[in-house]
Amino acid sequence: MSVFKAYDIRGVYGSGLDDELAYKVGYFLPQLLNSDHVLIGRDARESSPSLFENMCRGVLDSGSDVWDIGICTTPTVYYAGPKLGAKASLMMTASHNPKEYNGFKISKEDAKPVGYDTGLSDLEELCKGEATVAKNRGKIIKHDVREGYINFVNQWKTDLKGLKIVFDPSNGMEGVYLEELFDECGADVTYINLEVDCTFPNHEANPLVLENVIQLQNKVKELGADIGVMFDGDADRVAFVDELGQYIFPDIALGLMVESQLAIDKATVIYDVRTSKAVIEEILRCGGTPEMCKVGHVFAKALLRERNGILGGELAGHYYFRDNNYCDSGIIGAFIVLGIVAKSDRPLSALIADIQKYAYSGEINFKAENKDELMTIVRDKFDGGEFNDLDGIRVDYKDWWYNIRKSNTEPYLRLVVEADNQTILDEKVSAISELIKSNIK
């Protein structure tokens, strides 16, 4: 299976994604993006130093320069690219994937993402070619963007005095910045899994998997904190738990952000096909324009930019902001939610209850080879509602809806169901799940 995916290049180090590929990507990326440089940031995975060394060699052999911004988060690259005027940027990370993985997230000018249909397929073909060393090799130029990045994201920080917060960066890259951002913010702050260790010794760095959030939930309850905040491995995603230790579905967290952001500008808010209709209702209540997009950061960023929207979000915990180059940022999302909680005289659980009006399944995964066949079977059985095929199949009925789609990153069929009450939800989840399981091949 190719390591060139829908949104990035990703795979197990030494199996498809290796030092030779890193060299080739480095060599051919300047050609692909018509650039004389490549800005590179990287996470702290064990394979990153070797991949970085070989990628730099490729860039230099092409006659282009490396702009090295060091070990950082993915949002740091999204900040540094436009700030430094980079035409080609790359973050070396495999996000939440286990330690044996690594990958490359590529952006062009203005932090615009390069997906499979917008350049990665061409890069895949280029990488099959041979590299010849340029007569005038490039050079490595180091850029220290830390202070500028800290100042940039601090624009979203508000008065957090009186708030009790627990942070879990999952031993991932947000640990590089958290203490500097929050140690003097006036809040009572506790950190767990702060040390950057991309072997992820305490739990997988994926806040969408509920078992990974248990440690944070327990710490919030133990300390009587107002909120828990968890980042994924490269810190472009964030998730929250309330003061009772209850997990907040990321689409509902988007709904929580809506009012404060639409108070700035009554603009478009982007949401993905798996989003609760409660969020759509909240966008309309606050005077915004809701617009659905396909799942994936490549699609969300493009649509948000096209609409000049102010805010976007996905069920995976990506939140996108106009003033962040239309890119996703876990820390900006955290600042906004923390500010809302700090300003309110009600607990987070009550604020969420105002929005979360419906019974919601979350994402249910089925491992299957015959994904297209299964989607057709489900659609043929459950076809009496309003049909939408923007991303997989979404069918809306009067009192419930479902979305079923193929994952672009993993070998799964993903199902989401929402209903007006728990009884309907349980009935529909059971019926669709049994139909899928009985036809898996």
Coordinates of C-alpha atoms in Angstrom, one line a residue:
M1 CA 0.0 0.0 0.0
S2 CA 1.3 3.4 -1.0
V3 CA 2.4 5.8 1.8
F4 CA 1.0 8.7 -0.3
K5 CA -2.4 9.2 1.4
A6 CA -5.4 11.5 0.9
Y7 CA -4.0 14.2 3.2
D8 CA -0.3 13.5 3.7
I9 CA 2.5 11.0 3.3
R10 CA 2.5 8.5 6.2
G11 CA 3.6 5.0 7.0
V12 CA 5.7 2.7 9.2
Y13 CA 9.4 3.8 9.2
G14 CA 11.5 1.3 7.2
S15 CA 8.5 -0.1 5.4
G16 CA 7.6 2.2 2.5
L17 CA 8.4 5.4 4.4
D18 CA 12.2 5.4 4.8
D19 CA 15.3 7.5 4.4
E20 CA 15.4 7.0 0.7
L21 CA 11.9 8.4 0.3
A22 CA 12.7 11.3 2.6
Y23 CA 15.7 12.1 0.3
K24 CA 13.4 11.9 -2.8
V25 CA 10.7 14.0 -1.3
G26 CA 13.3 16.6 -0.3
Y27 CA 14.8 16.6 -3.7
F28 CA 11.6 16.8 -5.8
L29 CA 9.4 19.0 -3.5
P30 CA 11.0 22.3 -4.6
Q31 CA 10.3 21.3 -8.3
L32 CA 6.7 20.4 -7.5
L33 CA 6.0 23.7 -5.7
N34 CA 8.3 25.9 -7.9
S35 CA 10.3 26.9 -4.8
D36 CA 14.0 27.5 -4.1
H37 CA 13.5 26.4 -0.4
V38 CA 11.7 24.0 1.8
L39 CA 10.7 25.0 5.4
I40 CA 10.9 22.0 7.6
G41 CA 9.7 21.4 11.2
R42 CA 9.7 18.0 12.9
D43 CA 8.3 16.1 15.8
A44 CA 10.4 14.1 18.3
R45 CA 9.9 10.6 17.0
E46 CA 12.8 8.2 17.1
S47 CA 13.0 8.1 13.2
S48 CA 12.7 11.9 12.8
P49 CA 16.5 12.7 13.0
S50 CA 17.4 10.2 10.3
L51 CA 14.5 11.2 8.0
F52 CA 15.3 14.9 8.6
E53 CA 19.0 14.4 7.7
N54 CA 18.2 12.6 4.5
M55 CA 15.4 15.0 3.5
C56 CA 17.8 17.9 4.0
R57 CA 20.3 16.2 1.8
G58 CA 17.7 15.8 -0.9
V59 CA 16.7 19.5 -0.7
L60 CA 20.3 20.6 -0.8
D61 CA 21.1 18.3 -3.7
S62 CA 18.3 19.9 -5.7
G63 CA 20.0 23.3 -5.4
S64 CA 17.4 24.5 -2.9
D65 CA 17.7 25.7 0.7
V66 CA 16.3 24.2 3.9
W67 CA 14.7 26.6 6.3
D68 CA 15.0 24.6 9.5
I69 CA 12.6 25.6 12.3
G70 CA 13.5 22.7 14.5
I71 CA 11.4 20.5 16.8
C72 CA 7.8 21.9 17.0
T73 CA 4.1 21.3 16.6
T74 CA 2.3 21.2 13.2
P75 CA 0.5 24.5 13.9
T76 CA 4.0 26.1 14.3
V77 CA 4.7 25.2 10.7
Y78 CA 1.3 26.7 9.7
Y79 CA 2.4 29.9 11.4
A80 CA 6.0 30.0 10.2
G81 CA 5.3 29.3 6.5
P82 CA 3.3 32.4 5.8
K83 CA 5.3 34.5 8.3
L84 CA 8.6 33.7 6.5
G85 CA 7.0 33.7 3.1
A86 CA 7.7 30.0 2.4
K87 CA 6.4 28.6 -0.9
A88 CA 7.0 25.0 0.4
S89 CA 6.6 23.8 4.0
L90 CA 6.8 20.4 5.5
M91 CA 6.0 19.0 8.9
M92 CA 7.6 15.7 9.7
T93 CA 5.1 13.8 11.9
A94 CA 2.7 10.9 12.0
S95 CA 0.3 12.8 14.3
H96 CA -1.4 10.3 16.7
N97 CA -0.1 7.1 15.0
P98 CA 2.0 4.7 17.1
K99 CA 5.8 5.3 17.5
E100 CA 6.9 3.1 14.6
Y101 CA 5.1 5.5 12.1
N102 CA 6.2 8.8 10.7
G103 CA 5.1 11.0 7.9
F104 CA 5.2 14.3 6.0
K105 CA 2.5 17.0 6.0
I106 CA 3.1 19.4 3.1
S107 CA 1.9 22.9 2.5
K108 CA 2.5 25.5 -0.2
E109 CA 2.3 29.3 0.0
D110 CA 0.0 30.7 2.7
A111 CA -0.1 27.3 4.5
K112 CA -2.4 25.9 1.8
P113 CA -2.4 22.1 2.2
V114 CA -1.1 19.7 -0.5
G115 CA -3.3 16.6 -0.6
Y116 CA -3.3 13.7 -3.0
D117 CA -5.5 15.4 -5.6
T118 CA -3.6 18.7 -5.2
G119 CA 0.0 17.6 -5.6
L120 CA 0.9 14.5 -3.7
S121 CA 0.0 12.2 -6.6
D122 CA 2.4 14.3 -8.8
L123 CA 5.0 14.1 -6.1
E124 CA 4.6 10.3 -5.9
E125 CA 5.4 10.1 -9.7
L126 CA 8.3 12.5 -9.4
C127 CA 9.8 10.4 -6.6
K128 CA 10.1 7.4 -9.0
G129 CA 12.7 9.4 -10.9
E130 CA 16.4 9.7 -10.4
A131 CA 18.1 12.6 -8.6
T132 CA 21.2 14.3 -9.9
V133 CA 23.2 16.6 -7.7
A134 CA 22.9 20.3 -8.7
K135 CA 26.0 22.2 -9.5
N136 CA 25.3 24.7 -6.8
R137 CA 23.9 22.8 -3.8
G138 CA 21.6 24.6 -1.4
K139 CA 22.3 25.5 2.3
I140 CA 20.6 25.0 5.6
I141 CA 19.3 28.2 7.2
K142 CA 18.0 28.0 10.8
H143 CA 15.0 30.1 11.8
D144 CA 14.1 30.5 15.4
V145 CA 10.3 31.1 15.3
R146 CA 9.5 30.1 18.9
E147 CA 9.0 33.6 20.3
G148 CA 7.0 34.8 17.3
Y149 CA 4.8 31.8 17.5
I150 CA 4.2 32.2 21.2
N151 CA 3.3 35.8 20.8
F152 CA 1.0 34.9 17.8
V153 CA -1.1 32.3 19.7
N154 CA -1.2 34.4 22.8
Q155 CA -3.5 36.8 20.9
W156 CA -6.3 34.3 21.7
K157 CA -5.5 34.1 25.4
T158 CA -8.0 35.8 27.8
D159 CA -8.2 36.3 31.5
L160 CA -8.1 32.8 33.0
K161 CA -7.9 33.8 36.7
G162 CA -9.8 31.5 39.0
L163 CA -9.9 28.6 36.5
K164 CA -8.6 25.1 37.5
I165 CA -7.2 23.3 34.4
V166 CA -5.6 19.9 33.7
F167 CA -3.6 19.6 30.5
D168 CA -2.6 16.3 28.9
P169 CA -0.4 16.8 25.8
S170 CA -0.1 13.0 25.5
N171 CA 3.7 13.2 25.7
G172 CA 3.4 14.9 22.3
M173 CA 4.6 18.1 20.8
E174 CA 2.4 20.6 22.7
G175 CA 4.6 19.8 25.7
V176 CA 7.2 22.0 24.0
Y177 CA 5.1 25.1 24.6
L178 CA 2.5 24.5 27.4
E179 CA 4.4 25.7 30.4
E180 CA 5.5 29.0 28.7
L181 CA 1.9 29.6 27.6
F182 CA 0.2 28.8 30.9
D183 CA 2.5 29.0 33.9
E184 CA 1.8 32.7 34.5
C185 CA -1.8 32.8 33.1
G186 CA -3.4 33.2 36.6
A187 CA -5.1 29.8 36.5
D188 CA -4.4 26.8 38.7
V189 CA -2.7 24.6 36.1
T190 CA -1.8 20.9 36.4
Y191 CA 0.1 19.0 33.7
I192 CA 0.1 15.2 33.0
N193 CA 2.2 13.5 30.4
L194 CA 4.1 16.8 29.8
E195 CA 7.5 15.3 28.9
V196 CA 7.9 15.0 25.1
D197 CA 8.3 11.3 24.4
C198 CA 7.0 10.2 21.0
T199 CA 7.1 6.5 22.1
F200 CA 3.8 7.7 23.8
P201 CA 4.4 5.6 27.0
N202 CA 1.2 6.5 28.8
H203 CA -1.5 6.3 26.1
E204 CA -1.9 6.7 22.4
A205 CA -1.9 10.4 21.4
N206 CA -5.3 10.3 19.9
P207 CA -8.1 12.1 21.9
L208 CA -10.8 10.7 19.7
V209 CA -10.3 7.2 21.3
L210 CA -12.1 7.4 24.6
E211 CA -9.8 5.0 26.5
N212 CA -6.9 7.5 25.9
V213 CA -8.8 10.1 27.8
I214 CA -9.4 8.1 31.0
Q215 CA -6.3 9.3 32.7
L216 CA -7.3 13.0 32.1
Q217 CA -10.9 12.3 33.2
N218 CA -9.6 10.8 36.5
K219 CA -7.2 13.6 37.2
V220 CA -9.9 16.3 36.6
K221 CA -12.2 14.5 39.1
E222 CA -9.4 13.9 41.6
L223 CA -8.4 17.6 41.6
G224 CA -11.9 19.1 41.2
A225 CA -10.8 20.9 38.1
D226 CA -13.1 23.0 35.9
I227 CA -11.9 21.5 32.6
G228 CA -9.4 19.0 31.1
V229 CA -7.7 19.7 27.9
M230 CA -6.0 17.0 25.7
F231 CA -3.8 17.4 22.6
D232 CA -2.9 14.8 20.0
G233 CA 0.7 13.9 19.0
D234 CA 1.4 16.9 16.8
A235 CA -1.0 19.3 18.5
D236 CA -3.2 20.2 15.6
R237 CA -6.2 18.6 17.5
V238 CA -7.6 19.2 20.9
A239 CA -10.4 17.6 23.0
F240 CA -12.0 18.5 26.3
V241 CA -13.6 17.0 29.4
D242 CA -15.9 18.9 31.7
E243 CA -15.7 19.4 35.5
L244 CA -17.5 16.0 36.0
G245 CA -14.9 14.2 33.9
Q246 CA -17.3 13.8 31.0
Y247 CA -15.9 13.7 27.5
I248 CA -17.1 16.4 25.2
F249 CA -17.7 15.3 21.6
P250 CA -15.5 17.5 19.4
D251 CA -18.4 18.7 17.2
I252 CA -20.2 19.9 20.4
A253 CA -17.1 21.7 21.4
L254 CA -17.3 23.4 18.0
G255 CA -20.8 24.5 18.9
L256 CA -19.5 25.9 22.1
M257 CA -17.0 28.1 20.2
V258 CA -19.6 29.4 17.7
E259 CA -21.2 32.3 19.7
S260 CA -17.9 33.9 20.7
Q261 CA -16.5 33.7 17.1
L262 CA -19.7 34.9 15.4
A263 CA -19.8 37.8 17.7
I264 CA -16.6 38.9 15.9
D265 CA -18.1 38.4 12.4
K266 CA -21.4 36.9 11.3
A267 CA -19.6 34.7 8.8
T268 CA -19.6 31.2 7.5
V269 CA -18.8 28.3 9.9
I270 CA -17.6 25.0 8.3
Y271 CA -18.6 21.7 9.8
D272 CA -18.0 18.1 8.5
V273 CA -20.7 15.6 7.5
R274 CA -20.6 13.8 10.9
T275 CA -21.5 16.9 12.9
S276 CA -24.6 17.0 15.2
K277 CA -27.5 19.0 13.9
A278 CA -27.4 20.8 17.3
V279 CA -24.2 22.6 16.1
I280 CA -25.9 23.7 12.9
E281 CA -28.8 25.0 14.9
E282 CA -26.4 26.9 17.1
I283 CA -24.7 28.5 14.1
L284 CA -28.0 29.7 12.8
R285 CA -29.1 31.0 16.2
C286 CA -25.9 33.1 16.4
G287 CA -26.4 34.6 13.0
G288 CA -23.8 32.6 11.1
T289 CA -24.0 30.6 7.8
P290 CA -23.4 26.9 8.3
E291 CA -21.8 25.0 5.5
M292 CA -21.0 21.2 5.4
C293 CA -17.6 19.9 4.1
K294 CA -16.0 16.6 3.4
V295 CA -13.9 15.0 6.2
G296 CA -10.3 15.9 6.1
H297 CA -8.1 19.0 6.9
V298 CA -7.3 19.5 3.2
F299 CA -11.0 20.0 2.3
A300 CA -11.9 22.0 5.4
K301 CA -9.1 24.5 5.0
A302 CA -9.9 25.0 1.3
L303 CA -13.6 25.6 1.9
L304 CA -13.0 27.9 4.9
R305 CA -10.6 30.0 2.8
E306 CA -13.0 30.0 -0.2
R307 CA -15.9 31.2 1.9
N308 CA -13.6 33.5 4.1
G309 CA -15.3 31.7 7.0
I310 CA -14.4 32.6 10.6
L311 CA -14.4 29.1 12.1
G312 CA -14.5 25.5 11.1
G313 CA -14.4 22.1 12.9
E314 CA -14.3 18.4 12.5
L315 CA -15.4 15.5 14.6
A316 CA -11.7 14.4 14.9
G317 CA -11.0 17.5 17.0
H318 CA -9.5 19.8 14.3
Y319 CA -10.6 23.4 14.7
Y320 CA -9.8 26.0 11.9
F321 CA -9.6 29.7 12.3
R322 CA -9.6 32.5 9.7
D323 CA -6.9 34.4 11.6
N324 CA -4.7 31.3 11.7
N325 CA -4.2 31.2 8.0
Y326 CA -7.5 29.2 7.8
C327 CA -5.5 26.3 9.5
D328 CA -6.2 24.1 12.4
S329 CA -4.7 24.6 15.9
G330 CA -5.2 22.7 19.1
I331 CA -3.9 25.5 21.3
I332 CA -6.1 28.2 19.7
G333 CA -9.1 26.0 20.2
A334 CA -8.1 25.5 23.8
F335 CA -7.7 29.2 24.4
I336 CA -11.1 29.9 23.1
V337 CA -12.9 27.2 25.1
L338 CA -10.9 28.1 28.3
G339 CA -11.9 31.8 27.8
I340 CA -15.6 30.8 27.5
V341 CA -15.5 28.7 30.7
A342 CA -13.5 31.4 32.6
K343 CA -16.0 34.1 31.7
S344 CA -19.1 32.0 32.6
D345 CA -20.6 31.7 36.0
R346 CA -21.9 28.3 35.0
P347 CA -19.9 25.0 34.9
L348 CA -18.8 23.6 31.5
S349 CA -21.2 20.7 31.8
A350 CA -24.1 23.2 31.9
L351 CA -22.8 25.1 28.9
I352 CA -22.5 21.9 26.9
A353 CA -26.0 20.8 28.0
D354 CA -27.4 24.0 26.3
I355 CA -26.0 22.7 23.0
Q356 CA -26.0 18.9 23.1
K357 CA -29.8 18.3 22.6
Y358 CA -29.7 15.0 20.8
A359 CA -28.5 11.5 21.4
Y360 CA -25.3 10.8 19.5
S361 CA -23.3 7.7 18.8
G362 CA -19.9 9.1 18.1
E363 CA -17.9 7.4 15.4
I364 CA -18.2 3.6 15.2
N365 CA -15.6 1.7 13.2
F366 CA -15.9 -1.5 11.2
K367 CA -12.8 -3.2 9.7
A368 CA -13.8 -4.5 6.2
E369 CA -12.4 -5.1 2.8
N370 CA -15.8 -4.7 1.0
K371 CA -16.4 -1.2 2.1
D372 CA -18.2 0.0 -1.1
E373 CA -20.5 -3.0 -1.1
L374 CA -21.4 -2.4 2.6
M375 CA -22.2 1.2 1.9
T376 CA -24.5 0.2 -0.9
I377 CA -26.2 -2.4 1.3
V378 CA -26.8 0.2 4.1
R379 CA -28.1 2.8 1.6
D380 CA -30.5 0.3 0.0
K381 CA -31.9 -0.6 3.4
F382 CA -32.1 2.9 4.9
D383 CA -33.0 5.1 2.0
G384 CA -36.2 6.9 3.1
G385 CA -34.7 10.2 4.1
E386 CA -33.0 13.2 2.5
F387 CA -29.9 11.9 0.7
N388 CA -26.4 13.5 0.7
D389 CA -23.4 12.0 -1.0
L390 CA -20.8 14.8 -0.3
D391 CA -18.7 12.4 1.7
G392 CA -19.9 8.8 1.8
I393 CA -23.6 8.6 2.4
R394 CA -25.6 10.8 4.8
V395 CA -29.4 10.3 5.1
D396 CA -31.5 12.6 7.2
Y397 CA -34.8 11.5 8.5
K398 CA -37.3 13.6 10.6
D399 CA -36.0 12.2 14.0
W400 CA -32.6 10.7 13.2
W401 CA -29.8 10.7 10.6
Y402 CA -26.8 8.6 9.8
N403 CA -23.5 9.0 7.9
I404 CA -21.4 6.1 6.6
R405 CA -18.1 6.7 4.9
K406 CA -14.8 5.0 4.1
S407 CA -11.8 6.3 6.1
N408 CA -9.2 8.1 4.1
T409 CA -6.4 7.1 6.5
E410 CA -7.2 3.7 7.9
P411 CA -8.9 0.4 6.7
Y412 CA -12.2 1.2 8.3
L413 CA -15.8 1.9 7.4
R414 CA -17.0 4.6 9.8
L415 CA -20.6 5.1 11.0
V416 CA -22.2 8.0 12.9
V417 CA -25.8 8.1 14.0
E418 CA -27.8 10.8 15.8
A419 CA -31.4 10.7 17.0
D420 CA -33.9 12.9 18.8
N421 CA -33.7 10.5 21.8
Q422 CA -31.6 7.6 23.1
T423 CA -34.3 5.0 22.4
I424 CA -34.3 5.8 18.7
L425 CA -30.5 6.0 18.6
D426 CA -30.0 2.6 20.2
E427 CA -32.5 1.1 17.8
K428 CA -30.9 2.6 14.6
V429 CA -27.3 1.9 15.7
S430 CA -28.2 -1.7 16.4
A431 CA -30.0 -2.2 13.1
I432 CA -27.3 -0.6 10.9
S433 CA -24.4 -2.3 12.9
E434 CA -26.0 -5.7 12.6
L435 CA -26.6 -5.2 8.8
I436 CA -22.9 -4.2 8.4
K437 CA -21.5 -7.1 10.5
S438 CA -23.6 -9.7 8.7
N439 CA -22.2 -8.6 5.4
I440 CA -18.5 -8.0 6.1
K441 CA -16.0 -9.8 4.0

